[in-house]
Short mmCIF file of C-alpha atoms in Angstrom, two decimals:
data_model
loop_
_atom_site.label_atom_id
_atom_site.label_comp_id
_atom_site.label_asym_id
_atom_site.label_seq_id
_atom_site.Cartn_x
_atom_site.Cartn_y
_atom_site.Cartn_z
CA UNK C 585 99.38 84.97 58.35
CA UNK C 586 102.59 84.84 59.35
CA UNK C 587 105.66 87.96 59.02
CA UNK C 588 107.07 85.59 55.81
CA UNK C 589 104.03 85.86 53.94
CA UNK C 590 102.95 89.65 54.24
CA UNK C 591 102.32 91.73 51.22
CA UNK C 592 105.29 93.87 51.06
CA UNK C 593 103.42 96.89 52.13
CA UNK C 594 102.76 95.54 55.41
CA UNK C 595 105.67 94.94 57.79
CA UNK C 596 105.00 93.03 61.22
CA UNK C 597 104.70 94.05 64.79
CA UNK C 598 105.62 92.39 68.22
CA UNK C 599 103.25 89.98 69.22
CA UNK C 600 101.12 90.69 71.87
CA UNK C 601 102.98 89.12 74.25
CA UNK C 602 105.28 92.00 74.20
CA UNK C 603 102.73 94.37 75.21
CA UNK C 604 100.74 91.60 78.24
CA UNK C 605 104.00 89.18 79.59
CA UNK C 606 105.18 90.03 83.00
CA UNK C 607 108.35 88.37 82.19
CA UNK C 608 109.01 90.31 79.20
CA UNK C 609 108.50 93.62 81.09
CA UNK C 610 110.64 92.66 83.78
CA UNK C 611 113.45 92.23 81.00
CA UNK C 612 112.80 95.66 79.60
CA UNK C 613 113.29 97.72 83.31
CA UNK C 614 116.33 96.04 83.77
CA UNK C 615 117.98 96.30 80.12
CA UNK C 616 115.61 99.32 79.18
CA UNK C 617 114.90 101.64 82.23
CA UNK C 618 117.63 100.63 84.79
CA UNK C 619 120.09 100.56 81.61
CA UNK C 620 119.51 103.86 79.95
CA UNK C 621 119.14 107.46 80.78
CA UNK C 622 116.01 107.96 82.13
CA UNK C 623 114.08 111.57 82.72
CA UNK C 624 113.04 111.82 86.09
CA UNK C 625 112.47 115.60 86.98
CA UNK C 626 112.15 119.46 85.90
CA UNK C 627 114.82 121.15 87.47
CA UNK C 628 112.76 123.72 88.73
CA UNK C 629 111.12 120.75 91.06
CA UNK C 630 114.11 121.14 93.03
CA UNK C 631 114.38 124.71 93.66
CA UNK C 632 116.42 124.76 97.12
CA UNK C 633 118.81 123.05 98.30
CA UNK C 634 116.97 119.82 100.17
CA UNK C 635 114.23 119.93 97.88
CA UNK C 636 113.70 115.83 96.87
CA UNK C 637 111.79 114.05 94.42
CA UNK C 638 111.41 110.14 94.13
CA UNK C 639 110.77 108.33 91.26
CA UNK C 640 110.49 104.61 89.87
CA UNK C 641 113.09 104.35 87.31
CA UNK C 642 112.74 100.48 86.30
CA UNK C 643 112.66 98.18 89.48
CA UNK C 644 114.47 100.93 91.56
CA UNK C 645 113.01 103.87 93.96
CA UNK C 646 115.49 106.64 93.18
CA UNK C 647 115.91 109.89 95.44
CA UNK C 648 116.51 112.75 93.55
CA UNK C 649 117.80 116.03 95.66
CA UNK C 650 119.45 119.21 95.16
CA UNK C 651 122.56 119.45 97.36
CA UNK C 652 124.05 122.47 99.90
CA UNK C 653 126.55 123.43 96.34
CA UNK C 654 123.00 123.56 94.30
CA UNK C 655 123.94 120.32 92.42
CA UNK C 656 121.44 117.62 91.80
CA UNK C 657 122.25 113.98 93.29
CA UNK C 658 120.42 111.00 92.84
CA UNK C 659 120.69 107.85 95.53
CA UNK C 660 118.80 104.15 95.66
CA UNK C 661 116.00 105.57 97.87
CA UNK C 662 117.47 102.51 100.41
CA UNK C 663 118.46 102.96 103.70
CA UNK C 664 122.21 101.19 103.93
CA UNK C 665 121.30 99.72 107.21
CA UNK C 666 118.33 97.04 106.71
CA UNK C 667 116.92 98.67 103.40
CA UNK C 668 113.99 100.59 104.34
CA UNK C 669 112.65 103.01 102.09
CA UNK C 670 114.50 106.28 103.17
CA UNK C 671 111.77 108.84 101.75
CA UNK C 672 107.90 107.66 101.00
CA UNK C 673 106.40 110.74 99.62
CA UNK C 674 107.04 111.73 96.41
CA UNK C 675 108.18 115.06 96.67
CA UNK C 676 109.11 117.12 100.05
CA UNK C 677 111.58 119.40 101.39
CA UNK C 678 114.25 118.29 104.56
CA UNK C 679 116.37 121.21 106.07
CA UNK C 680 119.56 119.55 106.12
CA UNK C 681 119.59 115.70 105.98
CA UNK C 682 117.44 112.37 105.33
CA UNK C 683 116.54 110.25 108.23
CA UNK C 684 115.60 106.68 107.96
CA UNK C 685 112.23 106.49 108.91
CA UNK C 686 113.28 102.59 110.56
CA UNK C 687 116.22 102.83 112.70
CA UNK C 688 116.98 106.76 112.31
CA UNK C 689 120.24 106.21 110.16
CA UNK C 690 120.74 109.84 109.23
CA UNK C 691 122.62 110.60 105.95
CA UNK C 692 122.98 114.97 104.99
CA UNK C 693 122.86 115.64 101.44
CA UNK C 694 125.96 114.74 99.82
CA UNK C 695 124.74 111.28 100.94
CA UNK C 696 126.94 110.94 103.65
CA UNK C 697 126.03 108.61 106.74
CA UNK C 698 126.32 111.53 109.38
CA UNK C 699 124.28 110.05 112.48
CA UNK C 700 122.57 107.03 113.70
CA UNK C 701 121.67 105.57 117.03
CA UNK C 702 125.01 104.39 119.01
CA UNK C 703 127.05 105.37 115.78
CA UNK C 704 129.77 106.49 118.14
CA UNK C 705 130.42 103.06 119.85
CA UNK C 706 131.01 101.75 115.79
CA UNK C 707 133.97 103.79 114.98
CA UNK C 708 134.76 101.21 112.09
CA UNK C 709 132.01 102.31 110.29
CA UNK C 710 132.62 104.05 107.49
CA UNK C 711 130.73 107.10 107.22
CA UNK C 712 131.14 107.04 102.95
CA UNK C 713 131.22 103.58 102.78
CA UNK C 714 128.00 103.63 104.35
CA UNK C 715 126.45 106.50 102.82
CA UNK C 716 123.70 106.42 100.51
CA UNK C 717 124.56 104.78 97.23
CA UNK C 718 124.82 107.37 94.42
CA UNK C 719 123.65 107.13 90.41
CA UNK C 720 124.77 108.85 87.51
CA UNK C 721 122.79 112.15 86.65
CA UNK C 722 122.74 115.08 84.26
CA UNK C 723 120.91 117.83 83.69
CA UNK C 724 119.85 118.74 80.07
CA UNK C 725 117.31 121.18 78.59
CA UNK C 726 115.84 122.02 82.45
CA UNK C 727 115.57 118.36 83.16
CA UNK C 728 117.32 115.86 85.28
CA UNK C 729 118.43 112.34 84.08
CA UNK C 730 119.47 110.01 85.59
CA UNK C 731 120.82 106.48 84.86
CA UNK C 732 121.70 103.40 87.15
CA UNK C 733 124.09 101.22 85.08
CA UNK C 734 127.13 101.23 86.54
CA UNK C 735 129.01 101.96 83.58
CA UNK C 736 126.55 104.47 81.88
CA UNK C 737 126.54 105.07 77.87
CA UNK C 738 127.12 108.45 76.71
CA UNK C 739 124.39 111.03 77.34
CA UNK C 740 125.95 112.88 74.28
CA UNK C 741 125.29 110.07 72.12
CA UNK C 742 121.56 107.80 73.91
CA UNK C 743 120.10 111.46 74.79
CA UNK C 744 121.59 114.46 72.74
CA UNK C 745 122.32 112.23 69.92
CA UNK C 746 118.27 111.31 69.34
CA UNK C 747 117.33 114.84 69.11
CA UNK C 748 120.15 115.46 66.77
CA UNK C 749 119.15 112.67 64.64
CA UNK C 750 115.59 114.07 64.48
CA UNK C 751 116.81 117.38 63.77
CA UNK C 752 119.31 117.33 61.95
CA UNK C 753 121.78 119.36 64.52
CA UNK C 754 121.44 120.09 68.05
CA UNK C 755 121.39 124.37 67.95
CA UNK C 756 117.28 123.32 66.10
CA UNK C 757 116.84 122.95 70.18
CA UNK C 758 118.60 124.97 71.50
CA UNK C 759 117.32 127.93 69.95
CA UNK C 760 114.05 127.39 72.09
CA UNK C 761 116.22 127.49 75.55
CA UNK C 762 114.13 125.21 77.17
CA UNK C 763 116.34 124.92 79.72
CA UNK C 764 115.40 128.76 81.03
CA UNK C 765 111.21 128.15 80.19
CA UNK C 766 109.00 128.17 83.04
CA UNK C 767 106.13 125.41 83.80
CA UNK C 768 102.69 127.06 82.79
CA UNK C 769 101.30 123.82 83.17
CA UNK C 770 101.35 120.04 84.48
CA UNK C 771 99.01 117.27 83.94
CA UNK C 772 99.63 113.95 85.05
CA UNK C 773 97.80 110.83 83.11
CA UNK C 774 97.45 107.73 84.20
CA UNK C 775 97.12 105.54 81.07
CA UNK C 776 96.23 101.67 81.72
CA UNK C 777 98.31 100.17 78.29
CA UNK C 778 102.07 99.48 78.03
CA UNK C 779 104.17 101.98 77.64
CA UNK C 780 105.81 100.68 74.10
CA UNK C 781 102.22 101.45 72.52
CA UNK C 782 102.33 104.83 73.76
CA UNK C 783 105.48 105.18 71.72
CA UNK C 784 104.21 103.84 68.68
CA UNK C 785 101.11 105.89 68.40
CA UNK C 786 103.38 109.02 68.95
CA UNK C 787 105.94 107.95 66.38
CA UNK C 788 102.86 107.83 63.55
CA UNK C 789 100.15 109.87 62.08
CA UNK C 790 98.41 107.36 60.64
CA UNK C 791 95.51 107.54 62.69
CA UNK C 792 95.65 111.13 63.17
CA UNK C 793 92.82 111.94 61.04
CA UNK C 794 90.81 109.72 62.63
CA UNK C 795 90.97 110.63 66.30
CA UNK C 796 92.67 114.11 66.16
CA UNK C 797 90.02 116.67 64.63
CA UNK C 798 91.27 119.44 66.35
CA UNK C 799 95.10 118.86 65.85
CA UNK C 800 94.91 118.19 61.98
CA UNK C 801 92.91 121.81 61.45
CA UNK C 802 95.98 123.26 62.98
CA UNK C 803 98.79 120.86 61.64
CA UNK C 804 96.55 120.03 57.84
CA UNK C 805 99.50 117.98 56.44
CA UNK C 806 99.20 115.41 59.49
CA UNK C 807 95.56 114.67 57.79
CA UNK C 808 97.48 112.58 55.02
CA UNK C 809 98.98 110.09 57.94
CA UNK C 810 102.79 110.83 57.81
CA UNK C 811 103.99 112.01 61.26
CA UNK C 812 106.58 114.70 60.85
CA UNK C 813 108.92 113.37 62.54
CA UNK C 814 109.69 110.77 60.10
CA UNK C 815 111.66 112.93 57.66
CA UNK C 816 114.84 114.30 59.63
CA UNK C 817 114.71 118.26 60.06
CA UNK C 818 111.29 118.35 59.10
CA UNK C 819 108.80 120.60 60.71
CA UNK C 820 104.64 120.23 60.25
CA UNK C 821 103.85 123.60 58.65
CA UNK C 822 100.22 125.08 60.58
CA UNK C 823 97.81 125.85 58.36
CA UNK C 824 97.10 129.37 56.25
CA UNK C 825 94.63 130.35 58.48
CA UNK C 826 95.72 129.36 61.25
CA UNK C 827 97.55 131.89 63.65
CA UNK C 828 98.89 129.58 66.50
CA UNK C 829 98.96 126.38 68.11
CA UNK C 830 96.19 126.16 70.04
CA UNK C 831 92.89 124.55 70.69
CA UNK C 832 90.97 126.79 68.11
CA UNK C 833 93.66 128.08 66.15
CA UNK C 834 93.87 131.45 67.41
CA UNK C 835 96.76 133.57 68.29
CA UNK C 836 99.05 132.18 70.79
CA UNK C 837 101.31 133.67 72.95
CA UNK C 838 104.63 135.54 73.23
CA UNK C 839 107.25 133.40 70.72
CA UNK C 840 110.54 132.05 72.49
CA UNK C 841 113.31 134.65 70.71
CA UNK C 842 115.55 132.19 69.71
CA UNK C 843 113.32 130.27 67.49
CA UNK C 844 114.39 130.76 63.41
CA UNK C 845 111.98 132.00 60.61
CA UNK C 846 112.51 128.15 59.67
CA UNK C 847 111.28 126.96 62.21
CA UNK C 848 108.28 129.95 62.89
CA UNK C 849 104.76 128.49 62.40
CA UNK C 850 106.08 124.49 62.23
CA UNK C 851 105.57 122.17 64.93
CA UNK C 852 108.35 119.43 65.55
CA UNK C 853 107.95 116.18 67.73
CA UNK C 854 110.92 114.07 69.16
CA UNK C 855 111.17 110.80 70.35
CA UNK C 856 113.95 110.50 72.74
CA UNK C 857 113.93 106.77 74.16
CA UNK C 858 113.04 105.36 76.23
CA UNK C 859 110.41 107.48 77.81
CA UNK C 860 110.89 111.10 76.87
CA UNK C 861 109.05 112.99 73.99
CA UNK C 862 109.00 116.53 73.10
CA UNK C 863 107.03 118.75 71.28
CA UNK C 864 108.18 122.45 70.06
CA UNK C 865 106.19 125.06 68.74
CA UNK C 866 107.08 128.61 68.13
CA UNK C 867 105.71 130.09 72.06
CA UNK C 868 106.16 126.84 73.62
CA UNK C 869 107.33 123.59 74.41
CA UNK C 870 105.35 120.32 75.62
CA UNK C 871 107.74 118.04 77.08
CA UNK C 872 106.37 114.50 78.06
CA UNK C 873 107.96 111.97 80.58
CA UNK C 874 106.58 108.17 80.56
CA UNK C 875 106.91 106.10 83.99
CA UNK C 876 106.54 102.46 83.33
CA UNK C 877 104.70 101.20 86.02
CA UNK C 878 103.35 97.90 85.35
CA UNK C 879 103.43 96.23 81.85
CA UNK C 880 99.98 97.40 81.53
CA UNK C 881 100.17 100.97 82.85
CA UNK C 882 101.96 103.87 82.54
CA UNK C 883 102.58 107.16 84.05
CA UNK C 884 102.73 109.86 81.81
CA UNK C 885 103.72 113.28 83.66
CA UNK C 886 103.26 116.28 80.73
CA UNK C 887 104.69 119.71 81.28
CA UNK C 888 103.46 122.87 78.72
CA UNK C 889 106.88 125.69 79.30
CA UNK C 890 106.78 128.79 78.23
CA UNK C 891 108.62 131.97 78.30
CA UNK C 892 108.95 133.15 82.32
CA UNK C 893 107.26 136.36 81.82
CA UNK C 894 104.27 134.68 80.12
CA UNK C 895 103.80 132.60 83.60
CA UNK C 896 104.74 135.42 85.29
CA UNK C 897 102.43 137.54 84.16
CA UNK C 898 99.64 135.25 84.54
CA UNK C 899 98.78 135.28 80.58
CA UNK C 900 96.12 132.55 79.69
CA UNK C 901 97.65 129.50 78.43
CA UNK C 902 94.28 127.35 78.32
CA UNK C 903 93.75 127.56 74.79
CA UNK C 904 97.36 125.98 74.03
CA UNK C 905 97.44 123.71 77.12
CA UNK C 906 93.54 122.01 75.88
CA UNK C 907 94.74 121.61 72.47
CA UNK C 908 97.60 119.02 73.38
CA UNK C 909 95.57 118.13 76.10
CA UNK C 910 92.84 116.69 73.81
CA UNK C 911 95.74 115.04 72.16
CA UNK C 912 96.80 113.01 74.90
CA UNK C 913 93.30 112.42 75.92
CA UNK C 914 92.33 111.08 72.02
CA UNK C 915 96.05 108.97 72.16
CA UNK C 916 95.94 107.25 75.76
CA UNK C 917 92.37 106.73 74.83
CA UNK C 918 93.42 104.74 71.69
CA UNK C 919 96.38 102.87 73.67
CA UNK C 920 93.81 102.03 76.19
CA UNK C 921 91.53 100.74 73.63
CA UNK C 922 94.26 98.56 72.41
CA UNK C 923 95.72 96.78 75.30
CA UNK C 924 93.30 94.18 75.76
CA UNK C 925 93.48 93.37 72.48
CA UNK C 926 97.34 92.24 72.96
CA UNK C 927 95.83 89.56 74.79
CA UNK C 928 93.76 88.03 72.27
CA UNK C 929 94.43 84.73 70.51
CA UNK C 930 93.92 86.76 67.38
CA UNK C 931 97.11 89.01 68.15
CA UNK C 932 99.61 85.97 69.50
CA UNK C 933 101.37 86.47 66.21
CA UNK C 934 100.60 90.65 66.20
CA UNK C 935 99.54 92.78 63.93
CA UNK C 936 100.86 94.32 60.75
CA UNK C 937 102.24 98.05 60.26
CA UNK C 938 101.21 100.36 56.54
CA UNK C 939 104.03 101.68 54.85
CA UNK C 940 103.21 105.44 56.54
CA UNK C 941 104.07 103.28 59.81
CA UNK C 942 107.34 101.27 58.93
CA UNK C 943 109.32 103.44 60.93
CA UNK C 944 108.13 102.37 63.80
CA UNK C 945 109.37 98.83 62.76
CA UNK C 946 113.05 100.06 63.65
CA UNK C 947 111.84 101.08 67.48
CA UNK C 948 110.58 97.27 67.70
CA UNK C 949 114.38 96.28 66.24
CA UNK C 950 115.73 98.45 69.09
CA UNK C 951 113.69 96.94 71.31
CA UNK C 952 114.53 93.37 70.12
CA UNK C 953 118.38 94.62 70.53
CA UNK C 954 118.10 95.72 73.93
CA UNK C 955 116.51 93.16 75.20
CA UNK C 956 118.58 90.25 73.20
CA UNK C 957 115.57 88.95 71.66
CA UNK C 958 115.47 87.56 68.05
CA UNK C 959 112.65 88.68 65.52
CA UNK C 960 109.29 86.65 65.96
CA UNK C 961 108.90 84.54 63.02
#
């Protein structure tokens, strides 16, 4: 059955080449990851000036550092010489500049080429000209983003602008001051499916029933299979009994100030493309980062924040951190289970989405649009 003959409560997906072709992921880290603003770090990751983090951000290893003014650059991790990888761990700490494992070209934090073997006999040599090669960053909510176009869109518009559109305004975020929350916790996943099914199955609720026992006892309304964030502004209401969002619905911890008596007892999920999504809650906020690896694996790095006294203090956050934690566990789980079947003969042509699911039609016309790509007939 073809996308011209559905019923018209079923809308089509991507095929399932979009989810298994090497090709077609290739296309989407150069007009997706290396094209966009991308989420690379907490800010607290770099706490001191030469603090460094690398990351993959599409086909690219980028170094991201905290400079001598306590600004946060971001270089290709290349060394300008014969392209060696400058830095191979993934997060470290240099006093006061990076040296080129290779040939010892030595650049200080600003990116400037400051030494190198002979350098002195090669007075034409620009030392800013050679320097490492810089990318566009910005830091936003405690995070750093970066983006490696060379002409990048506006962060106001690809980054703010999705939250706003979720919420309805951008003080709905603000109000939890993310930006000043401290890490309670970090778990890192390793999911083996493509990162666009991660997306959909956060964008929908319709299988939340099935999978999420312990997340629709909490959140009842998620039971009927509309995600919340769906309906702009809207907030999934926790149930009468329940007193916060945690693993067994008990009380949870101390509530971020700013948060409104709107916005008390709801939970509200984001989806900021391509690889961010974040989840509020009245005492905390669950902020996930996806790391497209290989068009059948993703990285998915998931930090729980919280106010600083409540990490501080050394307060118990288990019994919020395992209830999102099952979350992921029951979602990846799903994705996981549905990657292979992308490569069936059955799903050449995909699959169908139920009208609780149509939204997620528009994220596969967004993804058609970025990468140039006509609808599959």
């Amino acid at each position: 059955m073809t996308s011209t003959n559905l019923p018209d409560s079923l809308i089509a997906t991507l095929p399932g080449s979009a989810y298994t072709d090497p090709g077609i992921f290739a296309q989407e880290q150069e007009r997706i990851f290396e094209a966009m603003w991308f989420c690379v770090a907490r800010a607290s990751d770099l706490p001191k000036p030469g603090a460094f983090r690398t990351v993959d951000v599409g086909r690219e290893s980028i170094l991201v550092t905290r400079a001598r003014d306590n600004s946060v650059r971001a270089y290709f991790n290349v060394c300008r010489h014969r392209g060696a990888k400058l830095c191979t761990d993934g997060t470290g700490e240099v006093k006061r500049a990076f040296q080129c494992p290779y040939h010892a070209w030595t650049y200080d934090l600003d990116g400037k080429l400051v030494a190198a073997p002979n350098l002195t006999k090669m007075p034409d040599v620009g030392r800013t000209e050679y320097g490492l090669v810089s990318v566009a960053v910005r830091e936003w909510l405690g995070y750093v983003w970066v983006c490696l176009a060379e002409d990048p869109p506006a962060f106001e518009e690809d980054v703010v602008g999705e939250v706003v559109g979720r919420l309805g305004d951008v003080e709905s975020i603000e109000r939890y001051d993310i930006a000043n929350l401290s890490v309670g916790r970090r778990i890192v996943y390793d999911v083996k499916a493509n990162w666009k099914l991660i997306i959909e199955n956060f964008m929908e609720c319709y299988h939340c029933a099935t999978i999420h026992p312990e997340l629709t006892e909490v959140l009842p309304e998620f039971a009927d299979g509309y995600a919340a964030q769906y309906y702009v502004g809207h907030g999934a209401e926790f149930g009468a009994e329940i007193q916060g969002f945690t693993v067994d619905g008990s009380e949870g911890l101390d509530r971020i100030p700013g948060v409104s008596e709107e916005q008390d007892r709801r939970y509200y999920a984001i989806t900021v493309k391509p690889q961010v999504f974040i989840n509020l809650v009245p005492d905390h906020v669950i902020f996930h980062r996806m790391y497209p690896v290989a068009v059948d694996r993703t990285v998915v790095e998931c930090d729980w924040l919280y106010l600083p006294g409540v990490v501080e203090s050394g307060k118990d956050v288990s019994r919020s951190v395992e209830l999102f934690d099952r979350v992921n566990r029951q979602d990846f789980d799903a994705c996981e289970r549905t990657q292979p079947g992308m490569s069936s003969r059955l799903y050449a042509k995909g699959g169908v989405l139920v009208p609780s699911e149509h939204h997620i039609g528009a994220f596969h016309d967004w993804v058609h649009e970025r990468l140039g790509t006509g609808q599959p007939q």
